[in-house]
Every structure is written in structure tokens, then in C-alpha cells.
PDB file of C-alpha atoms in Angstrom:
ATOM      1  CA  UNK A   1      12.742 -30.642  10.101  1.00  0.00           C
ATOM      2  CA  UNK A   2       9.099 -31.148  11.061  1.00  0.00           C
ATOM      3  CA  UNK A   3       6.882 -28.197  11.857  1.00  0.00           C
ATOM      4  CA  UNK A   4       5.013 -29.148  15.039  1.00  0.00           C
ATOM      5  CA  UNK A   5       1.344 -28.368  15.700  1.00  0.00           C
ATOM      6  CA  UNK A   6       2.298 -25.805  18.313  1.00  0.00           C
ATOM      7  CA  UNK A   7      -1.171 -24.349  18.863  1.00  0.00           C
ATOM      8  CA  UNK A   8      -3.198 -27.576  18.995  1.00  0.00           C
ATOM      9  CA  UNK A   9      -4.960 -27.783  22.336  1.00  0.00           C
ATOM     10  CA  UNK A  10      -5.011 -24.018  22.845  1.00  0.00           C
ATOM     11  CA  UNK A  11      -6.006 -22.175  19.676  1.00  0.00           C
ATOM     12  CA  UNK A  12      -7.998 -25.147  18.375  1.00  0.00           C
ATOM     13  CA  UNK A  13      -8.826 -28.673  19.572  1.00  0.00           C
ATOM     14  CA  UNK A  14      -6.014 -31.206  19.738  1.00  0.00           C
ATOM     15  CA  UNK A  15      -8.459 -34.109  19.910  1.00  0.00           C
ATOM     16  CA  UNK A  16      -8.876 -35.560  16.438  1.00  0.00           C
ATOM     17  CA  UNK A  17     -12.608 -36.233  16.593  1.00  0.00           C
ATOM     18  CA  UNK A  18     -13.425 -32.853  18.133  1.00  0.00           C
ATOM     19  CA  UNK A  19     -11.349 -31.088  15.488  1.00  0.00           C
ATOM     20  CA  UNK A  20     -12.935 -33.057  12.642  1.00  0.00           C
ATOM     21  CA  UNK A  21     -16.374 -32.102  13.940  1.00  0.00           C
ATOM     22  CA  UNK A  22     -15.434 -28.421  14.206  1.00  0.00           C
ATOM     23  CA  UNK A  23     -14.172 -28.418  10.613  1.00  0.00           C
ATOM     24  CA  UNK A  24     -17.090 -30.357   9.157  1.00  0.00           C
ATOM     25  CA  UNK A  25     -19.708 -28.270  10.961  1.00  0.00           C
ATOM     26  CA  UNK A  26     -18.128 -24.989   9.828  1.00  0.00           C
ATOM     27  CA  UNK A  27     -18.088 -26.199   6.220  1.00  0.00           C
ATOM     28  CA  UNK A  28     -21.657 -27.536   6.411  1.00  0.00           C
ATOM     29  CA  UNK A  29     -22.810 -24.129   7.640  1.00  0.00           C
ATOM     30  CA  UNK A  30     -21.295 -22.537   4.540  1.00  0.00           C
ATOM     31  CA  UNK A  31     -22.809 -25.112   2.177  1.00  0.00           C
ATOM     32  CA  UNK A  32     -26.287 -24.476   3.538  1.00  0.00           C
ATOM     33  CA  UNK A  33     -26.136 -20.920   2.235  1.00  0.00           C
ATOM     34  CA  UNK A  34     -23.820 -21.005  -0.802  1.00  0.00           C
ATOM     35  CA  UNK A  35     -22.804 -22.966  -3.893  1.00  0.00           C
ATOM     36  CA  UNK A  36     -19.050 -22.787  -3.254  1.00  0.00           C
ATOM     37  CA  UNK A  37     -18.785 -26.533  -3.781  1.00  0.00           C
ATOM     38  CA  UNK A  38     -19.401 -25.872  -7.490  1.00  0.00           C
ATOM     39  CA  UNK A  39     -17.005 -22.931  -7.675  1.00  0.00           C
ATOM     40  CA  UNK A  40     -13.452 -23.933  -6.727  1.00  0.00           C
ATOM     41  CA  UNK A  41     -11.262 -20.996  -5.721  1.00  0.00           C
ATOM     42  CA  UNK A  42      -7.586 -20.517  -6.561  1.00  0.00           C
ATOM     43  CA  UNK A  43      -6.798 -17.584  -4.257  1.00  0.00           C
ATOM     44  CA  UNK A  44      -7.987 -16.524  -0.823  1.00  0.00           C
ATOM     45  CA  UNK A  45      -7.440 -14.164   2.084  1.00  0.00           C
ATOM     46  CA  UNK A  46      -8.462 -16.016   5.246  1.00  0.00           C
ATOM     47  CA  UNK A  47      -8.386 -15.105   8.975  1.00  0.00           C
ATOM     48  CA  UNK A  48      -5.955 -16.680  11.421  1.00  0.00           C
ATOM     49  CA  UNK A  49      -7.350 -16.144  14.923  1.00  0.00           C
ATOM     50  CA  UNK A  50      -8.053 -19.189  17.080  1.00  0.00           C
ATOM     51  CA  UNK A  51     -10.597 -21.379  15.318  1.00  0.00           C
ATOM     52  CA  UNK A  52     -13.372 -20.333  17.727  1.00  0.00           C
ATOM     53  CA  UNK A  53     -13.184 -16.997  15.882  1.00  0.00           C
ATOM     54  CA  UNK A  54     -11.668 -17.818  12.505  1.00  0.00           C
ATOM     55  CA  UNK A  55     -13.463 -21.036  11.469  1.00  0.00           C
ATOM     56  CA  UNK A  56     -16.351 -18.967  10.086  1.00  0.00           C
ATOM     57  CA  UNK A  57     -13.988 -17.072   7.792  1.00  0.00           C
ATOM     58  CA  UNK A  58     -11.771 -20.022   6.845  1.00  0.00           C
ATOM     59  CA  UNK A  59     -14.560 -22.445   5.953  1.00  0.00           C
ATOM     60  CA  UNK A  60     -15.787 -20.761   2.727  1.00  0.00           C
ATOM     61  CA  UNK A  61     -12.542 -21.581   0.904  1.00  0.00           C
ATOM     62  CA  UNK A  62     -12.600 -25.215   2.031  1.00  0.00           C
ATOM     63  CA  UNK A  63     -16.295 -25.618   1.213  1.00  0.00           C
ATOM     64  CA  UNK A  64     -15.348 -25.505  -2.469  1.00  0.00           C
ATOM     65  CA  UNK A  65     -14.283 -28.492  -4.554  1.00  0.00           C
ATOM     66  CA  UNK A  66     -10.505 -28.439  -4.062  1.00  0.00           C
ATOM     67  CA  UNK A  67      -9.824 -31.916  -5.465  1.00  0.00           C
ATOM     68  CA  UNK A  68      -7.747 -30.555  -8.367  1.00  0.00           C
ATOM     69  CA  UNK A  69      -5.347 -28.659  -6.104  1.00  0.00           C
ATOM     70  CA  UNK A  70      -1.990 -30.385  -5.753  1.00  0.00           C
ATOM     71  CA  UNK A  71      -0.174 -27.569  -3.939  1.00  0.00           C
ATOM     72  CA  UNK A  72      -1.338 -24.896  -1.505  1.00  0.00           C
ATOM     73  CA  UNK A  73       0.957 -21.918  -0.896  1.00  0.00           C
ATOM     74  CA  UNK A  74       0.210 -20.287   2.465  1.00  0.00           C
ATOM     75  CA  UNK A  75       1.646 -16.791   3.035  1.00  0.00           C
ATOM     76  CA  UNK A  76       1.453 -15.136   6.446  1.00  0.00           C
ATOM     77  CA  UNK A  77       2.856 -12.177   8.381  1.00  0.00           C
ATOM     78  CA  UNK A  78       5.426 -12.792  11.110  1.00  0.00           C
ATOM     79  CA  UNK A  79       4.030 -11.890  14.538  1.00  0.00           C
ATOM     80  CA  UNK A  80       7.013 -13.044  16.578  1.00  0.00           C
ATOM     81  CA  UNK A  81      10.169 -12.702  14.454  1.00  0.00           C
ATOM     82  CA  UNK A  82      11.330  -9.413  12.969  1.00  0.00           C
ATOM     83  CA  UNK A  83      11.679  -9.616   9.205  1.00  0.00           C
ATOM     84  CA  UNK A  84      13.171  -7.060   6.855  1.00  0.00           C
ATOM     85  CA  UNK A  85      10.759  -5.223   4.538  1.00  0.00           C
ATOM     86  CA  UNK A  86      10.181  -6.648   1.059  1.00  0.00           C
ATOM     87  CA  UNK A  87      11.483 -10.043   2.165  1.00  0.00           C
ATOM     88  CA  UNK A  88       9.664 -13.355   1.644  1.00  0.00           C
ATOM     89  CA  UNK A  89      11.203 -16.076   3.821  1.00  0.00           C
ATOM     90  CA  UNK A  90      10.711 -19.791   4.269  1.00  0.00           C
ATOM     91  CA  UNK A  91      12.389 -22.834   5.812  1.00  0.00           C
ATOM     92  CA  UNK A  92      13.150 -26.323   4.449  1.00  0.00           C
ATOM     93  CA  UNK A  93      10.549 -28.609   6.010  1.00  0.00           C
ATOM     94  CA  UNK A  94      10.164 -32.371   5.872  1.00  0.00           C
ATOM     95  CA  UNK A  95       6.557 -32.282   6.978  1.00  0.00           C
ATOM     96  CA  UNK A  96       3.823 -30.371   8.781  1.00  0.00           C
ATOM     97  CA  UNK A  97       2.269 -31.949  11.846  1.00  0.00           C
ATOM     98  CA  UNK A  98      -1.471 -31.616  12.503  1.00  0.00           C
ATOM     99  CA  UNK A  99      -3.817 -33.537  14.834  1.00  0.00           C
ATOM    100  CA  UNK A 100      -5.324 -35.030  11.657  1.00  0.00           C
ATOM    101  CA  UNK A 101      -2.018 -36.360  10.354  1.00  0.00           C
ATOM    102  CA  UNK A 102       1.165 -35.199   8.662  1.00  0.00           C
ATOM    103  CA  UNK A 103       1.079 -32.889   5.641  1.00  0.00           C
ATOM    104  CA  UNK A 104       3.772 -33.070   2.976  1.00  0.00           C
ATOM    105  CA  UNK A 105       5.807 -29.895   2.509  1.00  0.00           C
ATOM    106  CA  UNK A 106       6.879 -28.586  -0.886  1.00  0.00           C
ATOM    107  CA  UNK A 107       9.630 -26.098  -0.138  1.00  0.00           C
ATOM    108  CA  UNK A 108      10.592 -22.910  -1.930  1.00  0.00           C
ATOM    109  CA  UNK A 109      14.000 -22.789  -3.581  1.00  0.00           C
ATOM    110  CA  UNK A 110      15.203 -20.056  -1.218  1.00  0.00           C
ATOM    111  CA  UNK A 111      14.127 -21.844   1.994  1.00  0.00           C
ATOM    112  CA  UNK A 112      16.734 -21.416   4.751  1.00  0.00           C
ATOM    113  CA  UNK A 113      17.270 -23.193   8.070  1.00  0.00           C
ATOM    114  CA  UNK A 114      17.618 -19.887   9.925  1.00  0.00           C
ATOM    115  CA  UNK A 115      13.926 -19.131   9.401  1.00  0.00           C
ATOM    116  CA  UNK A 116      12.684 -22.415  10.887  1.00  0.00           C
ATOM    117  CA  UNK A 117      11.922 -20.911  14.316  1.00  0.00           C
ATOM    118  CA  UNK A 118       9.873 -18.124  12.709  1.00  0.00           C
ATOM    119  CA  UNK A 119       7.898 -20.631  10.641  1.00  0.00           C
ATOM    120  CA  UNK A 120       7.422 -22.935  13.656  1.00  0.00           C
ATOM    121  CA  UNK A 121       6.200 -20.199  16.003  1.00  0.00           C
ATOM    122  CA  UNK A 122       3.758 -18.524  13.596  1.00  0.00           C
ATOM    123  CA  UNK A 123       0.100 -19.110  14.411  1.00  0.00           C
ATOM    124  CA  UNK A 124      -0.954 -17.336  11.209  1.00  0.00           C
ATOM    125  CA  UNK A 125       0.441 -20.304   9.253  1.00  0.00           C
ATOM    126  CA  UNK A 126      -1.025 -23.003  11.469  1.00  0.00           C
ATOM    127  CA  UNK A 127      -4.726 -22.159  11.607  1.00  0.00           C
ATOM    128  CA  UNK A 128      -5.462 -23.410   8.063  1.00  0.00           C
ATOM    129  CA  UNK A 129      -3.366 -26.582   8.353  1.00  0.00           C
ATOM    130  CA  UNK A 130      -6.070 -28.732  10.021  1.00  0.00           C
ATOM    131  CA  UNK A 131      -8.463 -27.729   7.239  1.00  0.00           C
ATOM    132  CA  UNK A 132      -5.881 -28.728   4.618  1.00  0.00           C
ATOM    133  CA  UNK A 133      -5.322 -32.022   6.437  1.00  0.00           C
ATOM    134  CA  UNK A 134      -9.065 -32.699   6.195  1.00  0.00           C
ATOM    135  CA  UNK A 135      -8.951 -32.668   2.375  1.00  0.00           C
ATOM    136  CA  UNK A 136      -8.860 -35.789   0.246  1.00  0.00           C
ATOM    137  CA  UNK A 137      -6.545 -35.992  -1.535  1.00  0.00           C
ATOM    138  CA  UNK A 138      -4.260 -33.810   0.538  1.00  0.00           C
ATOM    139  CA  UNK A 139      -2.257 -31.233  -1.414  1.00  0.00           C
ATOM    140  CA  UNK A 140       1.375 -30.499  -0.693  1.00  0.00           C
ATOM    141  CA  UNK A 141       1.858 -27.316   1.346  1.00  0.00           C
ATOM    142  CA  UNK A 142       4.312 -24.447   0.993  1.00  0.00           C
ATOM    143  CA  UNK A 143       4.721 -22.064   3.952  1.00  0.00           C
ATOM    144  CA  UNK A 144       6.285 -18.600   3.788  1.00  0.00           C
ATOM    145  CA  UNK A 145       6.298 -15.330   5.744  1.00  0.00           C
ATOM    146  CA  UNK A 146       6.258 -11.703   4.667  1.00  0.00           C
ATOM    147  CA  UNK A 147       5.424  -8.849   7.022  1.00  0.00           C
ATOM    148  CA  UNK A 148       6.040  -5.441   5.441  1.00  0.00           C
ATOM    149  CA  UNK A 149       6.452  -3.644   2.141  1.00  0.00           C
ATOM    150  CA  UNK A 150       8.378  -0.438   1.604  1.00  0.00           C
ATOM    151  CA  UNK A 151       6.708   0.286  -1.739  1.00  0.00           C
ATOM    152  CA  UNK A 152       4.005  -1.266  -3.931  1.00  0.00           C
ATOM    153  CA  UNK A 153       6.504  -2.200  -6.623  1.00  0.00           C
ATOM    154  CA  UNK A 154       7.988  -4.726  -4.193  1.00  0.00           C
ATOM    155  CA  UNK A 155       4.621  -6.523  -4.103  1.00  0.00           C
ATOM    156  CA  UNK A 156       4.857  -7.116  -7.823  1.00  0.00           C
ATOM    157  CA  UNK A 157       8.465  -8.242  -7.650  1.00  0.00           C
ATOM    158  CA  UNK A 158       7.721 -10.845  -4.990  1.00  0.00           C
ATOM    159  CA  UNK A 159       4.517 -11.922  -6.705  1.00  0.00           C
ATOM    160  CA  UNK A 160       6.276 -12.379 -10.044  1.00  0.00           C
ATOM    161  CA  UNK A 161       9.080 -14.347  -8.396  1.00  0.00           C
ATOM    162  CA  UNK A 162       6.557 -16.657  -6.706  1.00  0.00           C
ATOM    163  CA  UNK A 163       4.694 -17.254  -9.950  1.00  0.00           C
ATOM    164  CA  UNK A 164       7.940 -18.082 -11.733  1.00  0.00           C
ATOM    165  CA  UNK A 165       8.931 -20.538  -9.029  1.00  0.00           C
ATOM    166  CA  UNK A 166       5.659 -22.422  -8.540  1.00  0.00           C
ATOM    167  CA  UNK A 167       4.812 -22.368 -12.250  1.00  0.00           C
ATOM    168  CA  UNK A 168       2.373 -20.088 -14.039  1.00  0.00           C
ATOM    169  CA  UNK A 169       0.717 -23.000 -15.831  1.00  0.00           C
ATOM    170  CA  UNK A 170       0.185 -24.813 -12.523  1.00  0.00           C
ATOM    171  CA  UNK A 171      -1.676 -21.758 -11.228  1.00  0.00           C
ATOM    172  CA  UNK A 172      -3.726 -21.233 -14.391  1.00  0.00           C
ATOM    173  CA  UNK A 173      -4.716 -24.909 -14.410  1.00  0.00           C
ATOM    174  CA  UNK A 174      -5.879 -24.684 -10.788  1.00  0.00           C
ATOM    175  CA  UNK A 175      -3.350 -27.207  -9.524  1.00  0.00           C
ATOM    176  CA  UNK A 176      -1.604 -24.599  -7.330  1.00  0.00           C
ATOM    177  CA  UNK A 177      -3.612 -22.258  -5.096  1.00  0.00           C
ATOM    178  CA  UNK A 178      -2.632 -19.431  -2.739  1.00  0.00           C
ATOM    179  CA  UNK A 179      -3.870 -18.486   0.732  1.00  0.00           C
ATOM    180  CA  UNK A 180      -2.944 -15.193   2.382  1.00  0.00           C
ATOM    181  CA  UNK A 181      -3.395 -15.401   6.142  1.00  0.00           C
ATOM    182  CA  UNK A 182      -4.635 -12.107   7.544  1.00  0.00           C
ATOM    183  CA  UNK A 183      -6.918 -10.759  10.204  1.00  0.00           C
ATOM    184  CA  UNK A 184      -8.195  -7.262   9.473  1.00  0.00           C
ATOM    185  CA  UNK A 185      -8.418  -4.208  11.728  1.00  0.00           C
ATOM    186  CA  UNK A 186      -7.375  -4.675  15.363  1.00  0.00           C
ATOM    187  CA  UNK A 187      -9.272  -1.948  17.212  1.00  0.00           C
ATOM    188  CA  UNK A 188      -9.101  -0.628  20.750  1.00  0.00           C
ATOM    189  CA  UNK A 189      -6.685   0.517  23.478  1.00  0.00           C
ATOM    190  CA  UNK A 190      -5.152  -2.948  23.644  1.00  0.00           C
ATOM    191  CA  UNK A 191      -3.942  -2.508  20.060  1.00  0.00           C
ATOM    192  CA  UNK A 192      -3.078   1.191  20.331  1.00  0.00           C
ATOM    193  CA  UNK A 193      -5.596   1.988  17.606  1.00  0.00           C
ATOM    194  CA  UNK A 194      -8.607   4.171  18.494  1.00  0.00           C
ATOM    195  CA  UNK A 195      -9.109   6.695  15.661  1.00  0.00           C
ATOM    196  CA  UNK A 196     -12.918   6.894  16.001  1.00  0.00           C
ATOM    197  CA  UNK A 197     -14.745   8.654  18.832  1.00  0.00           C
ATOM    198  CA  UNK A 198     -18.047   6.856  18.176  1.00  0.00           C
ATOM    199  CA  UNK A 199     -19.454   4.094  16.016  1.00  0.00           C
ATOM    200  CA  UNK A 200     -16.125   2.295  15.857  1.00  0.00           C
ATOM    201  CA  UNK A 201     -17.434  -1.101  14.607  1.00  0.00           C
ATOM    202  CA  UNK A 202     -19.266   0.531  11.696  1.00  0.00           C
ATOM    203  CA  UNK A 203     -16.348   2.808  10.801  1.00  0.00           C
ATOM    204  CA  UNK A 204     -13.934  -0.112  10.970  1.00  0.00           C
ATOM    205  CA  UNK A 205     -16.267  -2.145   8.758  1.00  0.00           C
ATOM    206  CA  UNK A 206     -16.260   0.649   6.178  1.00  0.00           C
ATOM    207  CA  UNK A 207     -12.456   0.778   6.225  1.00  0.00           C
ATOM    208  CA  UNK A 208     -12.023  -2.979   6.020  1.00  0.00           C
ATOM    209  CA  UNK A 209     -14.490  -3.430   3.206  1.00  0.00           C
ATOM    210  CA  UNK A 210     -12.907  -0.577   1.272  1.00  0.00           C
ATOM    211  CA  UNK A 211      -9.537  -2.313   1.552  1.00  0.00           C
ATOM    212  CA  UNK A 212     -11.084  -5.696   0.778  1.00  0.00           C
ATOM    213  CA  UNK A 213     -12.579  -4.415  -2.458  1.00  0.00           C
ATOM    214  CA  UNK A 214      -9.259  -2.889  -3.516  1.00  0.00           C
ATOM    215  CA  UNK A 215      -7.690  -6.297  -2.960  1.00  0.00           C
ATOM    216  CA  UNK A 216     -10.502  -8.025  -4.867  1.00  0.00           C
ATOM    217  CA  UNK A 217      -9.719  -5.835  -7.861  1.00  0.00           C
ATOM    218  CA  UNK A 218      -5.926  -6.108  -7.632  1.00  0.00           C
ATOM    219  CA  UNK A 219      -5.513  -2.367  -7.055  1.00  0.00           C
ATOM    220  CA  UNK A 220      -2.239  -2.781  -5.207  1.00  0.00           C
ATOM    221  CA  UNK A 221      -0.991   0.806  -5.294  1.00  0.00           C
ATOM    222  CA  UNK A 222      -4.274   2.056  -3.842  1.00  0.00           C
ATOM    223  CA  UNK A 223      -4.349  -0.702  -1.217  1.00  0.00           C
ATOM    224  CA  UNK A 224      -0.806   0.155  -0.160  1.00  0.00           C
ATOM    225  CA  UNK A 225      -1.666   3.879   0.059  1.00  0.00           C
ATOM    226  CA  UNK A 226      -4.839   3.074   2.013  1.00  0.00           C
ATOM    227  CA  UNK A 227      -2.978   1.015   4.620  1.00  0.00           C
ATOM    228  CA  UNK A 228      -0.275   3.682   4.929  1.00  0.00           C
ATOM    229  CA  UNK A 229      -2.675   6.614   5.293  1.00  0.00           C
ATOM    230  CA  UNK A 230      -4.870   4.818   7.836  1.00  0.00           C
ATOM    231  CA  UNK A 231      -1.880   3.464   9.782  1.00  0.00           C
ATOM    232  CA  UNK A 232      -3.735   0.228   9.361  1.00  0.00           C
ATOM    233  CA  UNK A 233      -3.607  -2.572  11.919  1.00  0.00           C
ATOM    234  CA  UNK A 234      -4.460  -5.191   9.286  1.00  0.00           C
ATOM    235  CA  UNK A 235      -1.697  -7.590  10.293  1.00  0.00           C
ATOM    236  CA  UNK A 236      -1.466  -9.568   7.055  1.00  0.00           C
ATOM    237  CA  UNK A 237      -1.785  -6.770   4.539  1.00  0.00           C
ATOM    238  CA  UNK A 238       1.544  -7.799   2.938  1.00  0.00           C
ATOM    239  CA  UNK A 239       0.639 -11.424   2.100  1.00  0.00           C
ATOM    240  CA  UNK A 240      -2.868 -10.263   1.132  1.00  0.00           C
ATOM    241  CA  UNK A 241      -1.437  -7.843  -1.415  1.00  0.00           C
ATOM    242  CA  UNK A 242       0.860 -10.515  -2.868  1.00  0.00           C
ATOM    243  CA  UNK A 243      -2.057 -12.895  -3.357  1.00  0.00           C
ATOM    244  CA  UNK A 244      -4.216 -10.075  -4.739  1.00  0.00           C
ATOM    245  CA  UNK A 245      -1.520  -9.201  -7.252  1.00  0.00           C
ATOM    246  CA  UNK A 246      -1.081 -12.802  -8.409  1.00  0.00           C
ATOM    247  CA  UNK A 247      -4.856 -13.259  -8.682  1.00  0.00           C
ATOM    248  CA  UNK A 248      -5.120 -10.099 -10.772  1.00  0.00           C
ATOM    249  CA  UNK A 249      -2.241 -11.245 -12.963  1.00  0.00           C
ATOM    250  CA  UNK A 250      -4.149 -14.499 -13.560  1.00  0.00           C
ATOM    251  CA  UNK A 251      -7.282 -12.462 -14.367  1.00  0.00           C
ATOM    252  CA  UNK A 252      -9.220 -14.005 -11.494  1.00  0.00           C
ATOM    253  CA  UNK A 253     -12.403 -12.439 -10.205  1.00  0.00           C
ATOM    254  CA  UNK A 254     -12.492 -11.720  -6.493  1.00  0.00           C
ATOM    255  CA  UNK A 255     -15.291 -11.088  -4.035  1.00  0.00           C
ATOM    256  CA  UNK A 256     -15.777 -10.599  -0.294  1.00  0.00           C
ATOM    257  CA  UNK A 257     -17.284 -13.880   0.895  1.00  0.00           C
ATOM    258  CA  UNK A 258     -17.679 -12.885   4.549  1.00  0.00           C
ATOM    259  CA  UNK A 259     -16.983 -10.103   7.025  1.00  0.00           C
ATOM    260  CA  UNK A 260     -17.459 -10.085  10.800  1.00  0.00           C
ATOM    261  CA  UNK A 261     -15.685  -9.137  14.009  1.00  0.00           C
ATOM    262  CA  UNK A 262     -14.826 -10.867  17.267  1.00  0.00           C
ATOM    263  CA  UNK A 263     -17.726  -8.941  18.833  1.00  0.00           C
ATOM    264  CA  UNK A 264     -20.130 -10.840  16.560  1.00  0.00           C
ATOM    265  CA  UNK A 265     -18.763 -14.165  17.801  1.00  0.00           C
ATOM    266  CA  UNK A 266     -18.385 -13.455  21.501  1.00  0.00           C
ATOM    267  CA  UNK A 267     -21.162 -10.861  21.985  1.00  0.00           C
ATOM    268  CA  UNK A 268     -18.736  -9.054  24.269  1.00  0.00           C
ATOM    269  CA  UNK A 269     -19.059  -5.358  25.234  1.00  0.00           C
ATOM    270  CA  UNK A 270     -15.252  -5.128  25.129  1.00  0.00           C
ATOM    271  CA  UNK A 271     -13.800  -1.933  23.629  1.00  0.00           C
ATOM    272  CA  UNK A 272     -11.197  -4.103  21.871  1.00  0.00           C
ATOM    273  CA  UNK A 273     -12.102  -6.201  18.862  1.00  0.00           C
ATOM    274  CA  UNK A 274     -10.574  -7.788  15.767  1.00  0.00           C
ATOM    275  CA  UNK A 275     -12.203  -7.878  12.338  1.00  0.00           C
ATOM    276  CA  UNK A 276     -12.069 -10.694   9.795  1.00  0.00           C
ATOM    277  CA  UNK A 277     -12.616 -10.453   6.046  1.00  0.00           C
ATOM    278  CA  UNK A 278     -12.726 -13.502   3.783  1.00  0.00           C
ATOM    279  CA  UNK A 279     -11.792 -12.756   0.173  1.00  0.00           C
ATOM    280  CA  UNK A 280     -11.988 -15.415  -2.538  1.00  0.00           C
ATOM    281  CA  UNK A 281     -11.001 -15.493  -6.184  1.00  0.00           C
ATOM    282  CA  UNK A 282     -12.026 -18.077  -8.759  1.00  0.00           C
TER     283      UNK A 282
END
């Protein structure tokens, strides 16, 4: 089974040259202001909106030297298929189509055919694939979905199981890296989330950065409690916590590389906006 590039031509350019230019320009913008190329990262939380919005937050990870990485594990929430809590799912794939060429899939042991439609339809998995396809050499890619946790202990159970399957030494050596695909707070009437009477962008920023720093430090119980108490609309909090836990287990140091909202990109007066936080770990 081949996962098709379902969102090419709508969420990002389908034309190869236009897409290459978008990717290269977003990375060049990062390199003008940072030294990520000298600091390869093994773990990341990256946004997954259409690339008009998310390229700014995705690029910092791909601006680093990723030549040692042989496998990238991409974890995302499921926006379209209902998944049971505490359940990481995947499908057996023969390849991943992108406008820049086919990526090789490295499947999880528990991959099942019944989850193929969920994997195929999920935009949160697809947005990073063109960036991966732009790498040389190209790593193999593992795709999986997880949407909800019932308790923080389940984060550790799934994280430990993933480490055991992909190989702890492969992670420590930097040959296997993890990406959690997550946008942050979705604010406004459109999203049914309007807890602040005034100063919403600033209040949302405070909330998102508080959560981001908990994730940076691997403070999973506190991150879980934070999301629960705030009734958070951070759509990929579950994959973000899994990656945070694994990074902490590997004693990696995390930091917030970028934070912005859709209002910063579009300059729109809209009452609805989505926030994006880029978290990286060396």
C-alpha cells in the first residue's frame, strides 16, 4: 500500500520546483538567524497546518545537519478517524508519495491494514513529508497516530514500547529521530474555545509557552494536568508528550525554537486563530 500525497496542490504546492523553492527559502531564513546546521536535533514538536502557515515552524528542525538520521518516526493526532485512548496505531506501507519523490516506509511491528485509511487521510502526517523528501540521503519514515491519553502513565508505556521497538541504541546514536506533529491552541468561536474576555493572543501565548516548557523538560504529569485543566485545544498534545517523554528518557535538552500564530502570518483581524510552537531537543 502506498500513502498518496493527498494534500499536494491544496495545503502545499504540488509543483516540484515551487515546492523545492518553498522548502529551501524557509530553511535559508532559519539559517540566517541560527546555527542549527551545527546542532542536529533528535526530537521535535512541529506544526502541521498548510505550509503557508507551518513552514516557519517546520523549517528549524530541517535546517540542522540531519545526515546521520536513517529513520524518522512521525507521530500525529488523528483528526478524521476516531481512535481509542492510549492507543498508538499504524498501517503497513510500501512507500510514501510526495511531489519530490517516493519515501521508503519502515513499518512498526503492530501495523494493521485497518488503519490505512486513517494514515492516508491525516494531514498532520503529510506536512513534514516534503521536507523529509528534500533531505539527502533520505531517511526511512515511520508513521503512526495517537490522539488521546487517559492518564500520564500511558504516555510512558507507549514511549517505552516505541523505544524498545525502534532500538534505544539507534536513538542514542542519533540514527533514529522523532517528530511529534502538533499545532497548539486553536482559539475562537470557530473552535468553541473562548476562555479570555480580552487580550486573547497574549493569554494564549502564555498558556502555550507554559505547556511548551513543561514538554521541553519532560514533565509529563504536569503537562497532562495542564491540558486537562485548561480543556486545551492543542490537537497533538498526545504525540508531543510521547516525544517529550522519550527525549527526557534519553537525557536530551529541549528548547522552544519558535512560537507564532496564524494572525502573525496572515495579519488578519479574525477572532479565530491557531498557534504554533516549535520545540527541539538535541
